[in-house]
């Protein structure tokens, strides 16, 4: 584990500070930063620092960091002020899932009443 080195991955570049981002939370395992094109008043992305493409590439080696990341979500939601009002966590996977960036990420979205079901 550790800082990812995928040179053509924009989220690895964000982790490595080669591309700027507005960091909400960071530690040695994960990074949370504001989405560049927010879909709601509050929209952050939470990523493991280890590079893997999607849920389809997740293996038991990633179990510890993903459990850690998941446990951190409520704290990150609190940092952007939506822990109490509520929020949605989304992980797009593959073409039909609408995944554009091929580094696993959770969207944490809130700050307004969200519609359900998604499109
Ligand atoms: P997805 O469609 O699930 O792969 O989501 C990718 C997300 O990354 C989108 O919501 C984009 O707005 C966001 N995004 C792309 N590039 C950047 C960037 N440089 N900084 C912050 N967010 C980004
Ligand atoms: Zn990456």
Coordinates of C-alpha atoms and ligand atoms in Angstrom, one line a residue:
X1 CA 0.0 0.0 0.0
X2 CA 1.1 3.6 0.0
X3 CA 1.0 6.5 -2.4
X4 CA -0.1 5.4 -5.9
X5 CA 2.2 5.9 -8.8
X6 CA -0.1 5.4 -11.8
X7 CA 1.3 8.1 -14.0
X8 CA -1.7 8.5 -16.3
X9 CA -4.3 8.6 -13.5
X10 CA -5.6 12.1 -12.6
X11 CA -6.6 11.0 -9.1
X12 CA -3.0 9.6 -8.5
X13 CA -1.8 13.0 -9.7
X14 CA -4.1 14.7 -7.1
X15 CA -2.7 12.4 -4.4
X16 CA 0.8 13.2 -5.4
X17 CA -0.1 17.0 -5.6
X18 CA 0.8 17.2 -9.3
X19 CA -2.8 18.5 -9.8
X20 CA -4.3 20.8 -7.2
X21 CA -7.4 20.0 -5.3
X22 CA -9.4 21.4 -2.4
X23 CA -8.6 18.9 0.3
X24 CA -11.3 18.1 2.9
X25 CA -9.4 15.3 4.7
X26 CA -6.1 13.5 4.2
X27 CA -4.1 10.9 6.0
X28 CA -1.7 8.2 5.0
X29 CA -4.4 5.9 3.6
X30 CA -7.1 8.1 2.0
X31 CA -7.8 11.5 0.5
X32 CA -11.1 13.5 0.4
X33 CA -11.4 16.5 -1.9
X34 CA -14.1 18.7 -3.4
X35 CA -15.5 17.5 -6.7
X36 CA -14.6 20.0 -9.5
X37 CA -18.2 19.8 -10.9
X38 CA -20.4 19.4 -7.9
X39 CA -23.9 17.9 -8.5
X40 CA -25.2 19.2 -5.2
X41 CA -24.3 22.0 -2.7
X42 CA -21.9 19.6 -1.1
X43 CA -20.0 17.0 -3.2
X44 CA -16.7 15.5 -2.2
X45 CA -14.8 12.5 -3.6
X46 CA -13.1 10.1 -1.2
X47 CA -10.4 7.9 -2.6
X48 CA -7.9 5.3 -1.3
X49 CA -4.3 6.3 -2.0
X50 CA -3.6 2.9 -3.4
X51 CA -4.6 2.8 -7.1
X52 CA -7.1 0.3 -8.4
X53 CA -9.7 1.0 -11.1
X54 CA -13.1 0.1 -9.7
X55 CA -15.1 -2.2 -7.5
X56 CA -14.4 -4.9 -10.2
X57 CA -10.7 -4.7 -9.4
X58 CA -11.0 -4.6 -5.6
X59 CA -9.4 -7.6 -4.0
X60 CA -8.9 -8.8 -0.4
X61 CA -5.7 -6.8 -0.4
X62 CA -7.8 -3.7 -0.4
X63 CA -10.2 -4.8 2.3
X64 CA -8.4 -3.0 5.1
X65 CA -8.2 0.4 3.4
X66 CA -11.8 0.2 2.1
X67 CA -13.1 -0.7 5.6
X68 CA -11.0 2.2 6.9
X69 CA -12.3 4.6 4.2
X70 CA -15.9 3.5 4.8
X71 CA -15.6 4.1 8.6
X72 CA -14.2 7.6 7.8
X73 CA -17.2 8.7 5.7
X74 CA -19.3 10.0 8.6
X75 CA -16.3 12.1 9.8
X76 CA -15.8 13.5 6.3
X77 CA -19.5 14.2 6.0
X78 CA -19.2 16.0 9.3
X79 CA -16.3 18.1 8.0
X80 CA -18.5 19.4 5.2
X81 CA -21.5 19.9 7.5
X82 CA -23.9 17.3 6.2
X83 CA -23.5 14.4 8.7
X84 CA -26.7 15.4 10.5
X85 CA -28.8 16.5 7.5
X86 CA -27.9 13.4 5.6
X87 CA -26.0 12.5 2.4
X88 CA -25.6 9.9 -0.3
X89 CA -22.5 7.8 -1.0
X90 CA -22.2 6.7 -4.6
X91 CA -19.6 4.5 -6.3
X92 CA -19.9 4.4 -10.1
X93 CA -18.5 1.3 -11.7
X94 CA -17.8 0.8 -15.4
X95 CA -19.5 2.2 -18.5
X96 CA -23.2 1.7 -17.5
X97 CA -22.4 2.9 -14.0
X98 CA -21.1 6.2 -15.4
X99 CA -17.6 5.8 -14.2
X100 CA -15.3 8.4 -15.9
X101 CA -12.2 8.3 -13.7
X102 CA -10.6 4.9 -13.4
X103 CA -9.4 5.2 -9.8
X104 CA -11.9 3.9 -7.3
X105 CA -13.8 6.8 -5.6
X106 CA -16.8 7.3 -3.5
X107 CA -18.9 10.4 -4.1
X108 CA -20.3 11.9 -0.9
X109 CA -23.2 14.2 -1.9
X110 CA -25.6 16.3 0.1
X111 CA -26.7 19.8 1.2
X112 CA -30.1 19.4 -0.4
X113 CA -32.9 16.8 -0.6
X114 CA -31.7 14.3 -3.1
X115 CA -34.0 12.5 -5.6
X116 CA -34.5 8.8 -5.6
X117 CA -34.2 6.7 -7.7
X118 CA -31.2 7.9 -9.7
X119 CA -31.5 8.1 -13.5
Ligands
LIG1 P1 -17.1 9.3 -12.0 O1 -18.0 9.7 -13.2 O2 -17.8 8.5 -11.0 O3 -15.9 8.6 -12.5 O4 -16.7 10.6 -11.3 C1 -15.6 11.4 -11.6 C2 -15.7 12.7 -10.9 O5 -14.4 13.3 -10.8 C3 -16.7 13.7 -11.5 O6 -17.7 14.0 -10.6 C4 -15.8 14.9 -11.9 O7 -16.4 16.1 -11.7 C5 -14.6 14.7 -10.9 N1 -13.3 15.2 -11.3 C6 -12.7 15.0 -12.4 N2 -11.5 15.7 -12.4 C7 -11.4 16.3 -11.2 C8 -10.4 17.1 -10.6 N3 -9.3 17.4 -11.2 N4 -10.7 17.6 -9.3 C9 -11.8 17.2 -8.7 N5 -12.8 16.5 -9.2 C10 -12.6 16.0 -10.5
LIG2 ZN1 -4.9 6.3 -9.6

